[in-house]
GROMACS .gro file of C-alpha atoms in nm:
model
  213
    1SER     CA    1   9.447  12.057  14.489
    2SER     CA    2   9.600  11.883  14.788
    3ALA     CA    3   9.941  12.045  14.742
    4LEU     CA    4   9.809  12.399  14.779
    5GLY     CA    5   9.505  12.347  14.998
    6GLY     CA    6   9.286  12.445  14.707
    7VAL     CA    7   8.946  12.602  14.749
    8ILE     CA    8   8.788  12.448  15.059
    9PRO     CA    9   8.412  12.514  15.098
   10ILE     CA   10   8.429  12.593  15.470
   11GLU     CA   11   8.105  12.793  15.447
   12GLY     CA   12   7.914  12.541  15.238
   13GLY     CA   13   7.939  12.434  14.877
   14LEU     CA   14   8.014  12.134  14.660
   15VAL     CA   15   8.325  11.925  14.606
   16VAL     CA   16   8.294  11.726  14.283
   17ASP     CA   17   8.514  11.420  14.237
   18LEU     CA   18   8.592  11.381  13.866
   19GLY     CA   19   8.838  11.096  13.913
   20ALA     CA   20   8.631  10.865  13.692
   21LEU     CA   21   8.718  11.084  13.391
   22HIS     CA   22   9.064  10.937  13.336
   23ARG     CA   23   9.094  10.846  12.967
   24ILE     CA   24   9.352  10.949  12.710
   25LEU     CA   25   9.123  11.040  12.423
   26GLU     CA   26   9.359  11.137  12.141
   27PHE     CA   27   9.731  11.164  12.072
   28ASN     CA   28   9.854  11.339  11.758
   29PRO     CA   29  10.235  11.317  11.724
   30GLY     CA   30  10.233  11.506  11.393
   31ASP     CA   31  10.062  11.815  11.535
   32GLU     CA   32  10.213  11.751  11.881
   33PHE     CA   33   9.908  11.751  12.105
   34VAL     CA   34   9.722  11.516  12.336
   35ARG     CA   35   9.357  11.530  12.447
   36VAL     CA   36   9.281  11.386  12.790
   37GLU     CA   37   9.010  11.377  13.054
   38CYS     CA   38   9.067  11.584  13.365
   39GLY     CA   39   9.078  11.299  13.617
   40LEU     CA   40   9.379  11.136  13.451
   41GLU     CA   41   9.685  11.120  13.677
   42TRP     CA   42   9.994  11.299  13.552
   43ARG     CA   43  10.216  10.993  13.600
   44ARG     CA   44   9.997  10.798  13.358
   45LEU     CA   45  10.012  11.073  13.096
   46VAL     CA   46  10.389  11.112  13.135
   47GLY     CA   47  10.441  10.736  13.099
   48TYR     CA   48  10.210  10.712  12.798
   49LEU     CA   49  10.387  10.996  12.617
   50ALA     CA   50  10.738  10.877  12.709
   51GLU     CA   51  10.670  10.540  12.543
   52ARG     CA   52  10.601  10.736  12.224
   53GLY     CA   53  10.899  10.974  12.252
   54PHE     CA   54  10.708  11.275  12.385
   55GLU     CA   55  10.636  11.454  12.712
   56PRO     CA   56  10.420  11.737  12.850
   57GLY     CA   57  10.578  12.080  12.858
   58ALA     CA   58  10.537  12.101  13.234
   59ASN     CA   59  10.497  11.822  13.485
   60ALA     CA   60  10.351  11.851  13.834
   61SER     CA   61  10.604  11.782  14.111
   62SER     CA   62  10.327  11.581  14.277
   63GLY     CA   63  10.262  11.393  13.953
   64VAL     CA   64  10.231  11.055  14.127
   65SER     CA   65   9.887  11.160  14.252
   66ALA     CA   66   9.811  11.495  14.083
   67THR     CA   67   9.550  11.497  13.807
   68ILE     CA   68   9.527  11.696  13.486
   69GLY     CA   69   9.238  11.903  13.620
   70GLY     CA   70   9.403  11.959  13.957
   71TYR     CA   71   9.729  12.087  13.808
   72LEU     CA   72   9.543  12.309  13.561
   73GLY     CA   73   9.329  12.435  13.848
   74THR     CA   74   9.639  12.563  14.027
   75GLY     CA   75   9.764  12.727  13.709
   76GLY     CA   76  10.048  12.483  13.646
   77GLY     CA   77  10.292  12.759  13.735
   78ALA     CA   78  10.529  12.544  13.940
   79GLY     CA   79  10.673  12.207  13.851
   80ILE     CA   80  10.924  12.019  13.642
   81GLY     CA   81  10.982  12.172  13.299
   82VAL     CA   82  10.847  12.519  13.383
   83PRO     CA   83  11.191  12.693  13.377
   84ALA     CA   84  11.246  12.580  13.017
   85ARG     CA   85  10.897  12.570  12.869
   86GLY     CA   86  10.689  12.807  13.078
   87VAL     CA   87  10.374  12.746  13.278
   88LEU     CA   88  10.129  12.475  13.177
   89GLY     CA   89   9.854  12.730  13.116
   90ASP     CA   90  10.048  12.859  12.815
   91GLN     CA   91  10.047  12.508  12.665
   92VAL     CA   92   9.669  12.457  12.678
   93LEU     CA   93   9.516  12.447  12.332
   94SER     CA   94   9.158  12.390  12.445
   95LEU     CA   95   8.946  12.302  12.749
   96LYS     CA   96   8.606  12.138  12.771
   97LEU     CA   97   8.426  12.291  13.068
   98ALA     CA   98   8.106  12.243  13.265
   99LEU     CA   99   7.975  12.584  13.374
  100ALA     CA  100   7.764  12.647  13.682
  101ASP     CA  101   7.448  12.685  13.472
  102GLY     CA  102   7.497  12.337  13.322
  103ARG     CA  103   7.634  12.442  12.985
  104ILE     CA  104   7.924  12.247  12.835
  105VAL     CA  105   8.162  12.476  12.645
  106GLU     CA  106   8.498  12.445  12.469
  107THR     CA  107   8.761  12.718  12.478
  108ASN     CA  108   9.036  12.839  12.250
  109PRO     CA  109   9.391  12.896  12.384
  110TRP     CA  110   9.322  13.254  12.492
  111GLU     CA  111   8.993  13.176  12.666
  112SER     CA  112   9.157  12.880  12.839
  113GLN     CA  113   9.379  13.114  13.039
  114LEU     CA  114   9.070  13.248  13.216
  115PHE     CA  115   9.015  12.907  13.375
  116THR     CA  116   9.366  12.779  13.443
  117GLY     CA  117   9.456  12.877  13.797
  118ALA     CA  118   9.094  12.938  13.899
  119GLU     CA  119   9.095  12.638  14.141
  120GLY     CA  120   8.766  12.514  13.996
  121THR     CA  121   8.572  12.824  14.104
  122LEU     CA  122   8.466  12.927  13.751
  123ALA     CA  123   8.398  12.589  13.592
  124ALA     CA  124   8.472  12.218  13.618
  125ILE     CA  125   8.742  12.111  13.373
  126LEU     CA  126   8.625  11.797  13.192
  127GLU     CA  127   8.886  11.763  12.917
  128ALA     CA  128   9.208  11.935  12.816
  129THR     CA  129   9.398  11.946  12.488
  130LEU     CA  130   9.765  12.009  12.564
  131LYS     CA  131  10.070  12.076  12.352
  132VAL     CA  132  10.337  11.805  12.390
  133PHE     CA  133  10.709  11.807  12.308
  134PRO     CA  134  10.949  11.548  12.159
  135LEU     CA  135  11.187  11.409  12.423
  136PRO     CA  136  11.527  11.583  12.380
  137PRO     CA  137  11.876  11.474  12.492
  138ARG     CA  138  11.932  11.556  12.862
  139ARG     CA  139  12.200  11.581  13.128
  140HIS     CA  140  12.130  11.538  13.500
  141GLY     CA  141  12.353  11.672  13.775
  142MET     CA  142  12.378  11.757  14.143
  143LEU     CA  143  12.622  11.996  14.311
  144ALA     CA  144  12.703  12.055  14.679
  145PHE     CA  145  12.871  12.367  14.818
  146GLY     CA  146  13.029  12.432  15.156
  147ASP     CA  147  12.963  12.805  15.117
  148LEU     CA  148  12.606  12.932  15.077
  149GLY     CA  149  12.712  13.233  14.871
  150GLU     CA  150  12.894  13.014  14.620
  151GLY     CA  151  12.587  12.793  14.596
  152ILE     CA  152  12.361  13.091  14.523
  153ALA     CA  153  12.602  13.220  14.257
  154ALA     CA  154  12.610  12.874  14.093
  155TYR     CA  155  12.230  12.858  14.102
  156ARG     CA  156  12.207  13.189  13.916
  157THR     CA  157  12.455  13.068  13.655
  158ILE     CA  158  12.257  12.751  13.588
  159GLU     CA  159  11.927  12.938  13.598
  160ALA     CA  160  12.048  13.156  13.310
  161MET     CA  161  12.085  12.838  13.102
  162ARG     CA  162  11.706  12.785  13.119
  163PRO     CA  163  11.731  12.431  13.255
  164TYR     CA  164  11.447  12.184  13.226
  165TYR     CA  165  11.459  12.140  13.603
  166LEU     CA  166  11.638  12.330  13.879
  167HIS     CA  167  11.617  12.281  14.255
  168PHE     CA  168  11.797  12.449  14.546
  169LEU     CA  169  11.826  12.318  14.904
  170ASP     CA  170  11.998  12.494  15.192
  171ARG     CA  171  12.146  12.315  15.494
  172GLY     CA  172  11.818  12.335  15.685
  173ALA     CA  173  11.625  12.163  15.406
  174VAL     CA  174  11.890  11.891  15.371
  175GLY     CA  175  11.886  11.837  15.746
  176PHE     CA  176  11.508  11.793  15.740
  177LEU     CA  177  11.532  11.536  15.460
  178ASN     CA  178  11.798  11.344  15.651
  179ARG     CA  179  11.586  11.343  15.966
  180MET     CA  180  11.311  11.187  15.756
  181GLY     CA  181  11.548  10.904  15.661
  182GLY     CA  182  11.742  11.056  15.372
  183THR     CA  183  12.114  11.020  15.312
  184TRP     CA  184  12.197  11.364  15.172
  185HIS     CA  185  12.547  11.510  15.200
  186ASP     CA  186  12.561  11.784  15.465
  187ALA     CA  187  12.628  12.099  15.262
  188ALA     CA  188  12.546  12.468  15.289
  189ALA     CA  189  12.381  12.455  14.945
  190THR     CA  190  12.274  12.166  14.724
  191ILE     CA  191  12.161  12.215  14.363
  192GLY     CA  192  11.991  11.959  14.143
  193TYR     CA  193  11.946  12.031  13.773
  194VAL     CA  194  11.846  11.885  13.438
  195LEU     CA  195  11.969  12.044  13.116
  196GLU     CA  196  11.831  11.967  12.771
  197GLY     CA  197  11.916  12.051  12.413
  198PRO     CA  198  12.150  11.946  12.131
  199GLU     CA  199  12.450  11.738  12.236
  200ALA     CA  200  12.700  12.013  12.148
  201LEU     CA  201  12.514  12.264  12.365
  202LEU     CA  202  12.493  12.017  12.654
  203ALA     CA  203  12.867  11.953  12.637
  204ALA     CA  204  12.936  12.327  12.650
  205ARG     CA  205  12.698  12.372  12.944
  206GLU     CA  206  12.863  12.089  13.135
  207GLN     CA  207  13.206  12.247  13.087
  208GLU     CA  208  13.070  12.579  13.216
  209ILE     CA  209  12.923  12.408  13.523
  210ALA     CA  210  13.245  12.212  13.584
  211ALA     CA  211  13.433  12.542  13.599
  212LEU     CA  212  13.217  12.678  13.882
  213PRO     CA  213  13.408  12.746  14.205
   0.00000   0.00000   0.00000
């Protein structure tokens, strides 16, 4: 994958472009799964599911260009939704794979974990059947702290809430973004978060966050 450098055949080998495999093959809202080809871009899958009131359990941060196969190849261990739902590999119900000897095989959930995170070294992922989740109520927020220690303490408090998304930037990271044309507030610590759950729980979480120093 481009985000991680991936497996680069610097001593010879093959790079196979599977971008032409980009169809959504099946969506089952009752059993909450979707079957897709590996070259499908994440942004297309997210948009398709959102129109139907669903979403993937994890979403690649580089979802504008990342593909299903690319994110699975890295293990899907980092990205939006991981803090709340776990890594994407745990949400794989089945994979269709092309092995090096030419065989096409399909896996069960336990066998699938052998191939997620393998960076394409064990097989080429052709299709994936993924668990999907109904879209829940959400709250988005951003906090800025003049003291780094207070920012870290707030981060730990929000982390314990198992947010859908959580991001931390120190002053150096904010400065870099501003040098690239951003308009971020100059703070020692900046936290972005997304909480999800029933409305009553979200209201209680927001009160807890509002009480942070």
